[in-house]
Short mmCIF file of C-alpha atoms in Angstrom, two decimals:
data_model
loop_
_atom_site.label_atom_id
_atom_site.label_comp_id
_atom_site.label_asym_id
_atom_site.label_seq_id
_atom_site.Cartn_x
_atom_site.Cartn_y
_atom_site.Cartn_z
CA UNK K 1 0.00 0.00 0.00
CA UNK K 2 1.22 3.45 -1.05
CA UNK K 3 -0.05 5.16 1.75
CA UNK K 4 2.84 3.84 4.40
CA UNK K 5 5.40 5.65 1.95
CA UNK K 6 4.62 9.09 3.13
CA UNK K 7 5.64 10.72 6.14
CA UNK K 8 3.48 8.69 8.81
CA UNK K 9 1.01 10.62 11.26
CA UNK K 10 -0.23 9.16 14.53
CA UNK K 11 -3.02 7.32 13.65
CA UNK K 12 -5.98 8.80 15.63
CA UNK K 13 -5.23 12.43 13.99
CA UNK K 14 -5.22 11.47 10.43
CA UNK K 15 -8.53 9.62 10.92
CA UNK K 16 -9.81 12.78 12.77
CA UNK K 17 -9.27 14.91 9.82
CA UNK K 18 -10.82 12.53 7.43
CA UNK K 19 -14.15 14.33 6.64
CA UNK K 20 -16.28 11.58 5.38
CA UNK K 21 -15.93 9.13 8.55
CA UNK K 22 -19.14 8.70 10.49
CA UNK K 23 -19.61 8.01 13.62
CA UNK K 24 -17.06 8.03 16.82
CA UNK K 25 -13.61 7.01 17.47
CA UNK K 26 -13.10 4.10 19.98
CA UNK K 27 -10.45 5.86 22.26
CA UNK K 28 -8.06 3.59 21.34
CA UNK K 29 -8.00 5.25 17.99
CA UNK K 30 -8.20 2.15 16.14
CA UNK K 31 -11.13 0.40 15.73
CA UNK K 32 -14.04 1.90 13.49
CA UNK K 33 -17.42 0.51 14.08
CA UNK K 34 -19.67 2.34 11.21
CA UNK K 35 -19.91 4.28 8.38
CA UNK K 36 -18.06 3.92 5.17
CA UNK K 37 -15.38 2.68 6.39
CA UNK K 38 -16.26 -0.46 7.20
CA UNK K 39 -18.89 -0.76 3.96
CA UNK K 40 -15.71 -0.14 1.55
CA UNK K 41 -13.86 -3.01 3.03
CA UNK K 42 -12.27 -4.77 5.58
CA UNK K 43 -8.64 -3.08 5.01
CA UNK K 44 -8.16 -0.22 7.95
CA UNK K 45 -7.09 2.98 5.70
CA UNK K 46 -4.79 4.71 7.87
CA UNK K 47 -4.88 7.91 5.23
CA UNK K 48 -8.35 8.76 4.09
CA UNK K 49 -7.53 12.11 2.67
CA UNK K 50 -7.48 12.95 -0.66
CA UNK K 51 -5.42 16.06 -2.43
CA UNK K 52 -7.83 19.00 -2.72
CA UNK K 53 -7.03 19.09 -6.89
CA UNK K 54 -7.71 15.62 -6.88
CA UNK K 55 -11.38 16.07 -5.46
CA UNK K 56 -11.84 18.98 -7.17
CA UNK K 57 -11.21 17.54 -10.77
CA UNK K 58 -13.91 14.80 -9.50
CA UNK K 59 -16.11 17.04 -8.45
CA UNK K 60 -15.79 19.48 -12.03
CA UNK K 61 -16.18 15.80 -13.89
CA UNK K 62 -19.31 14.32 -11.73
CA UNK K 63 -20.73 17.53 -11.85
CA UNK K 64 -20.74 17.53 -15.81
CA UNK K 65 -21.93 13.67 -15.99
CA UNK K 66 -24.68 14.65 -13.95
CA UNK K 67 -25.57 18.13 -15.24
CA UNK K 68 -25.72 18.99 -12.27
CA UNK K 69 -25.34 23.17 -11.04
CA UNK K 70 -21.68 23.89 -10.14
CA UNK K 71 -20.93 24.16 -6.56
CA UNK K 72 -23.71 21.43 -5.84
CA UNK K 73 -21.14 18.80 -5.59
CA UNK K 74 -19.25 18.88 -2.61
CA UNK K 75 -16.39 15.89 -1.36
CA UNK K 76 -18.94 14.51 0.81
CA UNK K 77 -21.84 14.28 -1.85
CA UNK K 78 -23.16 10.67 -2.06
CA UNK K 79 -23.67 9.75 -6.04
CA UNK K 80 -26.60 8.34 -4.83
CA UNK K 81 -27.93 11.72 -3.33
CA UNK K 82 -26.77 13.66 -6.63
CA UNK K 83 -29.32 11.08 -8.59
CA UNK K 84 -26.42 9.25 -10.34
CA UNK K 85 -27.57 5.40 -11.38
CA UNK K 86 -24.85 2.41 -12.28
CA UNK K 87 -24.77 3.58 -15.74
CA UNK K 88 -24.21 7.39 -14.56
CA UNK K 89 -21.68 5.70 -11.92
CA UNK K 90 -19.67 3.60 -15.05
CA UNK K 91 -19.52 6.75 -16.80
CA UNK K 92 -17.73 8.84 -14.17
CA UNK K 93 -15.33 6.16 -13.45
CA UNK K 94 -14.64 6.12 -17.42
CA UNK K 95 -14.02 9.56 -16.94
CA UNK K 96 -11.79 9.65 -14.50
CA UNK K 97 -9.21 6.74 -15.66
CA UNK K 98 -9.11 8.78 -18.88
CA UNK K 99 -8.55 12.32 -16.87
CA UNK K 100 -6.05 10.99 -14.73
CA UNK K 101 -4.50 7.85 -17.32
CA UNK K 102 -5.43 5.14 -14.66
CA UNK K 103 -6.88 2.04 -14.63
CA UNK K 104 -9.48 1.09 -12.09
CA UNK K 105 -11.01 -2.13 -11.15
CA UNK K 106 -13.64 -3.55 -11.25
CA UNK K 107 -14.23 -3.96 -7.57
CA UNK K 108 -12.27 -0.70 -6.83
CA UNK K 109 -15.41 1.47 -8.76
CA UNK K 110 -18.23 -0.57 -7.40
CA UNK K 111 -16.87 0.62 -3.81
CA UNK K 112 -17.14 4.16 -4.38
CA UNK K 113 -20.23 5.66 -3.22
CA UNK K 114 -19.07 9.64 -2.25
CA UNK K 115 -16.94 12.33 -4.67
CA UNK K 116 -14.43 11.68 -1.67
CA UNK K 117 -13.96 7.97 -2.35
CA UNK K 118 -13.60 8.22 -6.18
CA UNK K 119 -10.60 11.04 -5.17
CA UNK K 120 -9.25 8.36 -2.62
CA UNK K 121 -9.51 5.44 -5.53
CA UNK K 122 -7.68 7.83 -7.91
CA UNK K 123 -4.59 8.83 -5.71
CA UNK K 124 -4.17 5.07 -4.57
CA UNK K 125 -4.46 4.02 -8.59
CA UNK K 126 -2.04 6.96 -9.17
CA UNK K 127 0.33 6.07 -6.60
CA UNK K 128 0.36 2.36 -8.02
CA UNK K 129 1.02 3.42 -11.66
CA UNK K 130 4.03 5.42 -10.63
CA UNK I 1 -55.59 1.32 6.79
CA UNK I 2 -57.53 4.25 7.14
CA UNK I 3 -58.91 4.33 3.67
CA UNK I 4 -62.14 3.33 2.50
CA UNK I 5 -61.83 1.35 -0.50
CA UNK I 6 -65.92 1.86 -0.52
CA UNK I 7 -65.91 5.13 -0.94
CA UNK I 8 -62.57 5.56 -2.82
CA UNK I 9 -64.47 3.26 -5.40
CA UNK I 10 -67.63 5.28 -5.57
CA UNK I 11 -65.54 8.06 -7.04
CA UNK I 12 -63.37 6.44 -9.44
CA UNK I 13 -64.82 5.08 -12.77
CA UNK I 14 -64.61 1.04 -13.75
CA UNK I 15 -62.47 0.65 -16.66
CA UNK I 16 -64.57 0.19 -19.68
CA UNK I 17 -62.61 -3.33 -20.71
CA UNK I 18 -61.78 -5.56 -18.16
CA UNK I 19 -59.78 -8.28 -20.11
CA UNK I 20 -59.64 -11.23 -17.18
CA UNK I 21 -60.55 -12.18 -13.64
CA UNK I 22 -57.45 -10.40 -12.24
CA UNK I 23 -58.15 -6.93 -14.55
CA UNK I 24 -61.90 -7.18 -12.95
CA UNK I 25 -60.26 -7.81 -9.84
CA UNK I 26 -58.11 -4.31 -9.80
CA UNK I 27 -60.65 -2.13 -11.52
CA UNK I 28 -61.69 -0.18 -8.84
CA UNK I 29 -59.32 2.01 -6.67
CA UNK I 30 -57.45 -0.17 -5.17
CA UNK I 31 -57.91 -3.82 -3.66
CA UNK I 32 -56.96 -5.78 -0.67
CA UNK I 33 -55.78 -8.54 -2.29
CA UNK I 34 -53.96 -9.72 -5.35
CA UNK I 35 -54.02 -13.51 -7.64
CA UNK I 36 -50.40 -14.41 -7.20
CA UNK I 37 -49.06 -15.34 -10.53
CA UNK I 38 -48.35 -18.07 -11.84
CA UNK I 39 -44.14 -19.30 -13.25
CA UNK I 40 -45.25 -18.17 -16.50
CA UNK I 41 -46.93 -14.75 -15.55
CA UNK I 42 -45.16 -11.37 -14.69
CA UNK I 43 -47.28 -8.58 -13.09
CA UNK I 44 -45.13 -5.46 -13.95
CA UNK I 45 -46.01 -2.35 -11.88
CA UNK I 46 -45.42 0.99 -12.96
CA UNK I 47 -45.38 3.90 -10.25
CA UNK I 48 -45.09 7.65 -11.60
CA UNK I 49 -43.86 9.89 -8.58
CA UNK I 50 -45.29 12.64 -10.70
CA UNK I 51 -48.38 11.56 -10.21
CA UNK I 52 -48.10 11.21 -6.34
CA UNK I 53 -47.98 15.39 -5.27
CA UNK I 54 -50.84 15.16 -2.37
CA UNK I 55 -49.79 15.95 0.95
CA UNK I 56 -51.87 13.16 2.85
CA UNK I 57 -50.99 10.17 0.32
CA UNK I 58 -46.99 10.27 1.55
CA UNK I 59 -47.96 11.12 4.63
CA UNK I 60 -49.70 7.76 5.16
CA UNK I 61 -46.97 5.99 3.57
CA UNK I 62 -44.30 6.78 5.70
CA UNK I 63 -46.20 5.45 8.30
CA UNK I 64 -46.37 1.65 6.65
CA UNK I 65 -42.02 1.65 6.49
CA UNK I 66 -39.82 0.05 8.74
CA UNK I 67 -38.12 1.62 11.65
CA UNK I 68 -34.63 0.93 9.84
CA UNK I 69 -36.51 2.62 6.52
CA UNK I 70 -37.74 5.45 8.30
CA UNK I 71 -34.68 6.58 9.72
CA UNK I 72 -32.76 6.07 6.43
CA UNK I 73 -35.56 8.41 4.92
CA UNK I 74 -34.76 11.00 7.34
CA UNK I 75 -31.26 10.75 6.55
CA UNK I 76 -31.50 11.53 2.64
CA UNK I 77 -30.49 14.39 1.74
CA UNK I 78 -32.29 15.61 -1.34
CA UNK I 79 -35.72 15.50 -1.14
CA UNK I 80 -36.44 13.91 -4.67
CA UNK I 81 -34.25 11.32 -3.95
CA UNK I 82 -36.24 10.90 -0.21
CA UNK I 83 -39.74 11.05 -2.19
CA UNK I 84 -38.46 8.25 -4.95
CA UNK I 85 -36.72 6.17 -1.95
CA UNK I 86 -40.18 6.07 0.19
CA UNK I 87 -42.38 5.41 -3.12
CA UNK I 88 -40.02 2.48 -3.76
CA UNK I 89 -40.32 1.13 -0.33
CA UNK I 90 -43.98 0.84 0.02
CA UNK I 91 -44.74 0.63 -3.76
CA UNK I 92 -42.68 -3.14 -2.50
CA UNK I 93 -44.45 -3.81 0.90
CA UNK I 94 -48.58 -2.77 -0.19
CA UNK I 95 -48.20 -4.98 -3.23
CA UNK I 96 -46.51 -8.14 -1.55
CA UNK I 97 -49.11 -7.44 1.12
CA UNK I 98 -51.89 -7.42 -1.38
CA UNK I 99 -50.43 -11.08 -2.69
CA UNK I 100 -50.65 -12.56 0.43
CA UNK I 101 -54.33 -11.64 0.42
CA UNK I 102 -53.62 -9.17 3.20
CA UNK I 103 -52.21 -11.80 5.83
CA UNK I 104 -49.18 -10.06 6.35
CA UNK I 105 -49.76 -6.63 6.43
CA UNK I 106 -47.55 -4.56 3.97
CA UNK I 107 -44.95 -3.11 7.48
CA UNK I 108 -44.84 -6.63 8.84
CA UNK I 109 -43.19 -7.28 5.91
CA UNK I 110 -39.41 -8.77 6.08
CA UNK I 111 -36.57 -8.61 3.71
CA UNK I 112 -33.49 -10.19 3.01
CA UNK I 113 -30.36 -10.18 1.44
CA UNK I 114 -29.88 -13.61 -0.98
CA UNK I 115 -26.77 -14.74 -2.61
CA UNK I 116 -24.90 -11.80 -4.75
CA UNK I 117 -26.83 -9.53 -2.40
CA UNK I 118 -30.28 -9.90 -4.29
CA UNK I 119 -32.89 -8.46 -2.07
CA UNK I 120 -35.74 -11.52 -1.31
CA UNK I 121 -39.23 -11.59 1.02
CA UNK I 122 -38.19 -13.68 4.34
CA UNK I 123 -41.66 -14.51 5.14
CA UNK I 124 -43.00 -14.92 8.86
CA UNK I 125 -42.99 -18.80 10.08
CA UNK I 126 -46.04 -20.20 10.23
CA UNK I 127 -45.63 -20.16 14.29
CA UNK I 128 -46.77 -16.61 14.26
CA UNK I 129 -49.04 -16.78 11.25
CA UNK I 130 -51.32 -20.03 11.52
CA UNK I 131 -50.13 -23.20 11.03
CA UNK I 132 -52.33 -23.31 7.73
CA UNK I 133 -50.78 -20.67 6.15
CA UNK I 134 -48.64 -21.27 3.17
CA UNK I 135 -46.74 -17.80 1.97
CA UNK I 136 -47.62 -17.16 -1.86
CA UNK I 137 -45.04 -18.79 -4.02
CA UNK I 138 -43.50 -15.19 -5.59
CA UNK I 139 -40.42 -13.16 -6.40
CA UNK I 140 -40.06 -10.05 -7.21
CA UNK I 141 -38.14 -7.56 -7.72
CA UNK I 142 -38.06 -3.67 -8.18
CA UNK I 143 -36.00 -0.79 -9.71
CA UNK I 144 -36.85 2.85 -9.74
CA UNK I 145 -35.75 6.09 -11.71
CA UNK I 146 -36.47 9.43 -10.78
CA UNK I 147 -39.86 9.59 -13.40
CA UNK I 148 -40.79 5.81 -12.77
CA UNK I 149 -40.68 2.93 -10.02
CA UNK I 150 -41.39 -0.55 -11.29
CA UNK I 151 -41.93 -3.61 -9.31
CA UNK I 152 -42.38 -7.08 -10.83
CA UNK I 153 -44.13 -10.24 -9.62
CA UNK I 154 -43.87 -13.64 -10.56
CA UNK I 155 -44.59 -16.89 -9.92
CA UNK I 156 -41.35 -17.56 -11.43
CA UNK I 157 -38.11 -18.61 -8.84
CA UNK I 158 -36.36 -15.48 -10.41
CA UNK I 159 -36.79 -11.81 -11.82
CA UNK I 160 -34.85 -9.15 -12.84
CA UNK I 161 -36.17 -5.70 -13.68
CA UNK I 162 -34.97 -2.25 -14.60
CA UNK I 163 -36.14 1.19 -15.77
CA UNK I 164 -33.91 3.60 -17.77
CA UNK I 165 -35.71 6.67 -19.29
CA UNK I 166 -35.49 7.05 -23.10
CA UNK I 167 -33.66 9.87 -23.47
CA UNK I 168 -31.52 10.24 -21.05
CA UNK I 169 -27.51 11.35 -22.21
CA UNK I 170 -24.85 9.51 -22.53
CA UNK I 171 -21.65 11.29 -22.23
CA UNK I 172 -18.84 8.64 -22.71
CA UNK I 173 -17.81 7.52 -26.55
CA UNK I 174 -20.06 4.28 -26.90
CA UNK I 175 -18.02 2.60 -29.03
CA UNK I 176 -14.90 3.16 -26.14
CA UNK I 177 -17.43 2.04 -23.75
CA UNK I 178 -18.47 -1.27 -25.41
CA UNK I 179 -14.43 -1.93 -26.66
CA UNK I 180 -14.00 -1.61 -22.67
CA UNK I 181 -16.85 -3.52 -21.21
CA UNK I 182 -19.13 -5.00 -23.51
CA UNK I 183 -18.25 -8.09 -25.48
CA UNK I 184 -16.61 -8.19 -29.26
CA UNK I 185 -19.76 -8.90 -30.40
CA UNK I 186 -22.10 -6.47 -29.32
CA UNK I 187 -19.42 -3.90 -30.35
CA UNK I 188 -19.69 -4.70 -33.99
CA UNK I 189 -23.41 -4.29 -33.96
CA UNK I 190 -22.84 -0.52 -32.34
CA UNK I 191 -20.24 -0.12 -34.95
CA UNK I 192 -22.91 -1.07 -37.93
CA UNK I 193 -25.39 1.91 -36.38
CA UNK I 194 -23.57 5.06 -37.95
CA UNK I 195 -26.88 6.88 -37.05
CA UNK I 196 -25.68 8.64 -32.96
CA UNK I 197 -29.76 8.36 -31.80
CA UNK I 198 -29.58 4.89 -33.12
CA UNK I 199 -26.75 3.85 -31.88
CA UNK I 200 -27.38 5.60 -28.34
CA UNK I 201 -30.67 3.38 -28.40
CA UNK I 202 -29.20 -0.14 -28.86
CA UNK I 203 -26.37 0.60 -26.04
CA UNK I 204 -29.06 1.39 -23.97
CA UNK I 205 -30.89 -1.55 -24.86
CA UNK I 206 -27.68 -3.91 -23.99
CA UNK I 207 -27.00 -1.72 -20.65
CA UNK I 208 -30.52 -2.30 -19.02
CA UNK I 209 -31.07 -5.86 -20.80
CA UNK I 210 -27.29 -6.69 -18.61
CA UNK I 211 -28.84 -4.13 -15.70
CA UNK I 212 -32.20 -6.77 -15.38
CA UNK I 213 -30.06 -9.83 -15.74
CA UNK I 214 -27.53 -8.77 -13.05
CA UNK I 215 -30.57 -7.91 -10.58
CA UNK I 216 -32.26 -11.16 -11.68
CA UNK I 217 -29.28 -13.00 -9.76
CA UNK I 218 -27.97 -10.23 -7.85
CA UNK I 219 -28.39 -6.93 -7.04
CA UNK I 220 -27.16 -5.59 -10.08
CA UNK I 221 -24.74 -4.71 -12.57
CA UNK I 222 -21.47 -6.03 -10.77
CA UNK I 223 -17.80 -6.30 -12.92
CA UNK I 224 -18.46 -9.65 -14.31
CA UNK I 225 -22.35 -9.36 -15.69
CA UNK I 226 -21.66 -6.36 -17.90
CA UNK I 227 -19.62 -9.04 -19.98
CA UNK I 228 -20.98 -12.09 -18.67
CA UNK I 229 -24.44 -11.37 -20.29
CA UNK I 230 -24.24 -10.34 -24.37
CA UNK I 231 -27.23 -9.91 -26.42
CA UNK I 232 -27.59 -9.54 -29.76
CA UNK I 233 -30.59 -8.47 -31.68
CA UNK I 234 -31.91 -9.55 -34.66
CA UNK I 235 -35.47 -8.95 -36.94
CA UNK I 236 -38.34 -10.92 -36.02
CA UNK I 237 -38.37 -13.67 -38.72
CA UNK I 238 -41.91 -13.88 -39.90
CA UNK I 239 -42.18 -17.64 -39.58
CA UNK I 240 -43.02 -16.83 -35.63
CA UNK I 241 -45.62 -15.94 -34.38
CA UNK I 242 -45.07 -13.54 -31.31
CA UNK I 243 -48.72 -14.48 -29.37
CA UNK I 244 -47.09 -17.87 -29.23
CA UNK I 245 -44.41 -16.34 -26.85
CA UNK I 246 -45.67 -13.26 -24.95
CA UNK I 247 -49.00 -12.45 -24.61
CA UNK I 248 -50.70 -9.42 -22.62
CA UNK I 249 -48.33 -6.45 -24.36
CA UNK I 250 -48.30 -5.56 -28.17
CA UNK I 251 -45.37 -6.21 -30.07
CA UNK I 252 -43.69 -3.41 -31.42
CA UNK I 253 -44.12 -2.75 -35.26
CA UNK I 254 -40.14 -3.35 -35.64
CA UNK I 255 -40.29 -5.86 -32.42
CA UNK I 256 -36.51 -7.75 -32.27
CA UNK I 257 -35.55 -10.88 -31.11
CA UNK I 258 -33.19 -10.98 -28.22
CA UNK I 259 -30.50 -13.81 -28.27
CA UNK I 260 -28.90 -13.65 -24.57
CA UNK I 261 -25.44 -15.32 -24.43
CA UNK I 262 -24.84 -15.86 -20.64
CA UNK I 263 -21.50 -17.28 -19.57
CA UNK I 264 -21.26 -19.41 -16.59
CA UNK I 265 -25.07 -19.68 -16.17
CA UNK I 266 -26.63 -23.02 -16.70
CA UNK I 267 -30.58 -21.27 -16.45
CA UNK I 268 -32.70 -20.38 -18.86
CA UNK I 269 -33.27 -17.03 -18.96
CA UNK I 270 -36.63 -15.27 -20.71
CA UNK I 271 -35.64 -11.47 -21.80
CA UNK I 272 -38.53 -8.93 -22.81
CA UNK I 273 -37.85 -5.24 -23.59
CA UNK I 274 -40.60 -3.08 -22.68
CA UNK I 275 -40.81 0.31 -23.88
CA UNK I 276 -44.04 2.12 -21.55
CA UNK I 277 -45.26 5.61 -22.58
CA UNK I 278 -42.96 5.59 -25.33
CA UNK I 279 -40.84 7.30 -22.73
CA UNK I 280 -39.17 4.22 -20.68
CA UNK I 281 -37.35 0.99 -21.38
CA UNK I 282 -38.39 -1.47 -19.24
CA UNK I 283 -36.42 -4.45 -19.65
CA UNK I 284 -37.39 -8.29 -17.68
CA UNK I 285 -35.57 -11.14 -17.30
CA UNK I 286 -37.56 -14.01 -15.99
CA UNK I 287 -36.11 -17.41 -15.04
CA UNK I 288 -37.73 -20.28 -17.12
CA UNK I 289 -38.37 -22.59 -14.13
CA UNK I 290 -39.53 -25.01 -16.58
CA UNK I 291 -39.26 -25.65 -20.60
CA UNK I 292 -42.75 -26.00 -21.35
CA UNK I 293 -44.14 -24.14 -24.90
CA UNK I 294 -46.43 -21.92 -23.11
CA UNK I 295 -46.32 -18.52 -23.43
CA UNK I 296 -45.42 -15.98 -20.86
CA UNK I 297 -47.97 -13.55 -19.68
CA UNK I 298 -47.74 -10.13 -18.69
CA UNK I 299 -50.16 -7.36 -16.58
CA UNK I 300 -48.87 -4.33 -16.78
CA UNK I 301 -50.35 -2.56 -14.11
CA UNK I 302 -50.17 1.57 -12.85
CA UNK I 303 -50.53 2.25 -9.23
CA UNK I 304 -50.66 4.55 -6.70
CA UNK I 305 -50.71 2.93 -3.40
CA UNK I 306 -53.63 2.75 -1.71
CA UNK I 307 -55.02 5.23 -4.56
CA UNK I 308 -55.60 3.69 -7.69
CA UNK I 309 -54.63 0.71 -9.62
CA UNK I 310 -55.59 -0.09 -13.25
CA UNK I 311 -54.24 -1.49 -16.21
CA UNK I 312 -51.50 0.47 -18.23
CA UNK I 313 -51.95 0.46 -21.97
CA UNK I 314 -49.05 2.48 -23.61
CA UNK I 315 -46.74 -0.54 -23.62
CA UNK I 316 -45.24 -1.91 -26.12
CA UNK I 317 -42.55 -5.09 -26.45
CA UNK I 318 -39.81 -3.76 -28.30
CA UNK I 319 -37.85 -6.91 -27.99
CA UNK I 320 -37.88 -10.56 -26.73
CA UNK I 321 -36.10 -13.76 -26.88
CA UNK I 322 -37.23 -16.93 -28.07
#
C-alpha cells in the first residue's frame, strides 16, 4: 500500500481529519465501528484524505456527468444523493481513468459511493502506476 | 388502513374493458388482495412519482415503512431522492401485502439479502401466522428512476427488472465504452449503427437488458455481468408468431428478437424489452423454471398505493427472446 510511503502521522489524527468518517472514534483510535469505512472493506485505511485538486477535478467531472449546477457537488456528496444510477456511476469512473491515465477495477469502482472515495480510488491508482 | 376502499371506489370510474378475472379484480381504486401469478406470468407495476404530489398520500406511507426505513428516509439528503426512496419502499411492501391476500400486512413485511446480495421476502414462520398458512409462491423484484418505479411479480423462482428513461444522455464515446466492457460482439453491432440516436438506443438496450439480468441474480450490474451477459438483436423472422411467446403487451411494429449469451449460467433465462409511454425501457428477465411451450404472460399494471390501480396500456414489447 502506497499510503505507508509518506511521512506517517499518529493514527488517531489522520482519521480525525478525514471528513467523510461517520460516527465516533473508539479511544483507542483504532477500531471503526460504522460508516463507510467499514462498507468499503475490511482493510483499515490509515490515510483517508485525498489532495484537494484531486477532489476537485472529481467534483468538475461528476458535476458535468450529472448536469448537475456547479458548486452542488461537494467531497462529501453521495452519487446516490446527486441522482447518479450504475450507468451514470460507469460513466464517471470512465471519466476519471481517462482524466487521470489510470486504470481502475472492477471492484475498486463498485466501492465508491461519495466524490471523496472516487478522489481516494484515484490517488491510490495513481500512486500504483508510478 | 384508514382508507375506505368503498368510498374511494364510488368516485373512481370502472375501466370500460376488463380483459380477465385479475383486470376485474383491480378495476376499482385499489384492492386488498392480489391472484399471485403463476411461473409463466409477470405482473409489472409501474409507479409515476409525478403523479403522487398530495400531501396526505406520503404522509400515510411513511407510516407503513420500517423503523430501519424510516430513519434512512430521514437521513437523505435531497428531497427527490427521499420522495423516490419512500415510493419504492412501500410501492414493495402494499403490493406483496396485497399477494398474500392481506395476511401479512404490507410493514410486517421482512426482507433479506440472498446470494450476490439480491434483495428476497423472508416470510413470517407459520408459528406466528397459523399453522395453515402457506406464503404465496413469488419473487419479485423492483427498480426505480427518478420519473418511474417498477416492481415485478412472478410466480417464477427469479426476476430481474430495470427502468432507464429514453432519453436520457450519454456522455462517454459508446463505441470506447463497449471496446471496454461489452463483449466483441455487441461492439460490432454498435459499430454497424452510424446513425448517434440509433446507436445511443441499442447501447441502452444492452446496458438495461445486462442491468435486469444482473438484478435477476444479484443486485445488479457487478464487474463480471456487464460481460458475462451479451445480447444480440436480430429482426423478427416472420415464420413466428409472437402471441405464441408473450401475450398481454403488443409487439412493437419493428419488435426484435433478443439472443442472450450468458456465460457461466446453466438457467434459462426469458428477456422482454418493454418500452411504456414511449418514454421508458423497461427491460425483464424471468427465469424459465420449466421448458414447457407456453407462453409468458404479462399485466402491466399503474398504481398509486392505496389510490388507484388499473391497467396500463401504452406498452409496447420492443424486444424478446425466443
Amino acid at each position: 500500500m502506497a499510503s505507508l510511503s509518506s511521512a506517517l502521522q499518529p493514527l488517531s489524527s489522520a482519521l480525525l481529519r478525514c471528513p467523510s468518517s461517520q460516527g465516533s472514534l473508539r479511544s483507542n483510535g483504532v477500531s471503526l465501528s460504522f460508516g463507510r469505512l467499514q462498507s468499503s472493506g475490511r482493510r483499515l485505511r490509515i490515510f483517508c484524505e485525498a489532495k484537494p485538486e484531486t477532489v476537485d477535478k472529481v467534483i468538475k467531472i461528476v458535476t458535468k456527468q450529472l448536469a448537475i449546477k456547479e458548486g452542488s457537488v461537494k467531497a462529501e456528496s453521495k452519487f446516490e444523493d446527486l441522482g447518479a444510477d450504475s450507468l451514470d456511476q460507469v460513466e464517471i469512473v470512465m471519466a476519471l481513468e481517462e482524466e487521470f491515465k489510470i486504470n481502475v477495477d472492477e471492484n475498486g469502482a463498485e466501492a465508491i459511493s461519495t466524490v471523496q472515495d472516487a478522489a481516494e480510488l484515484i490517488e491510490k491508482a495513481v500512486s500504483k502506476a508510478v | 388502513s384508514a382508507f375506505s376502499y368503498a368510498r374511494l371506489a364510488a368516485n373512481l370510474t370502472m375501466h370500460s374493458k376488463p380483459k380477465s378475472q385479475f383486470l376485474r379484480q383491480v378495476c376499482c381504486c385499489s384492492t386488498s388482495f392480489l391472484e399471485p401469478p403463476t411461473s409463466r406470468e409477470v405482473h409489472v407495476w409501474c409507479l409515476f412519482p409525478d403523479e403522487v404530489h398530495q400531501m396526505s398520500p406520503l404522509c400515510s406511507y411513511e407510516s407503513i415503512l420500517s423503523c430501519e426505513e424510516r430513519s434512512i428516509l430521514k437521513q437523505a439528503k435531497n428531497k427527490k431522492v427521499q420522495k423516490e426512496y419512500l415510493l419504492t419502499r412501500i410501492l414493495v411492501r402494499i403490493l406483496i401485502a396485497k399477494y398474500t391476500g392481506g395476511v401479512v400486512d404490507a410493514t410486517a413485511l421482512r426482507f433479506e439479502r440472498g446470494k450476490l446480495g439480491k434483495p428476497m421476502i423472508l416470510w413470517p414462520s407459520p408459528s406466528n401466522i397459523g399453522k395453515l398458512w402457506s406464503p404465496p409462491k413469488i419473487t419479485f423484484n423492483v427498480s426505480h428512476t427518478r420519473s418511474l418505479i417498477v416492481c415485478a411479480i412472478t410466480g417464477a423462482s427469479q426476476v430481474g427488472i430495470d427502468v432507464e428513461e429514453k432519453d436520457r444522455v450519454t456522455r462517454t464515446d459508446l463505441i470506447r465504452f463497449g471496446r471496454r466492457k461489452f463483449s466483441e460482439m455487441e461492439v460490432a453491432q454498435l459499430e454497424q449503427l452510424n446513425e448517434l440516436e440509433a446507436r445511443k438506443q441499442h447501447f441502452l438496450h444492452l446496458w438495461t437488458l445486462k442491468e435486469s439480468y444482473g438484478k435477476a441474480v444479484g443486485n445488479g450490474i457487478v464487474g463480471t455481468t456487464l460481460r458475462d451477459a451479451a445480447f444480440a438483436f436480430d429482426d423478427f423472422s416472420s415464420t413466428l408468431k409472437f402471441k405464441e411467446y408473450l401475450t398481454g403487451v403488443q409487439a412493437h411494429e419493428q419488435v426484435f428478437t433478443i439472443e442472450a449469451n450468458i456465460q457461466n449460467d446453466a438457467n434459462l433465462w426469458k428477456f422482454v424489452l418493454l418500452q411504456l409511454s414511449n418514454s421508458h425501457n423497461v427491460p425483464l428477465c424471468v427465469h424459465k423454471d420449466v421448458s414447457v411451450g407456453d407462453p409468458f404472460h404479462l399485466q402491466i399494471m399503474k398504481t398509486i398505493p392505496l389510490m388507484k390501480d388499473e391497467p396500463f396500456f401504452e406498452a409496447v414489447a420492443l424486444g424478446m427472446s425466443i
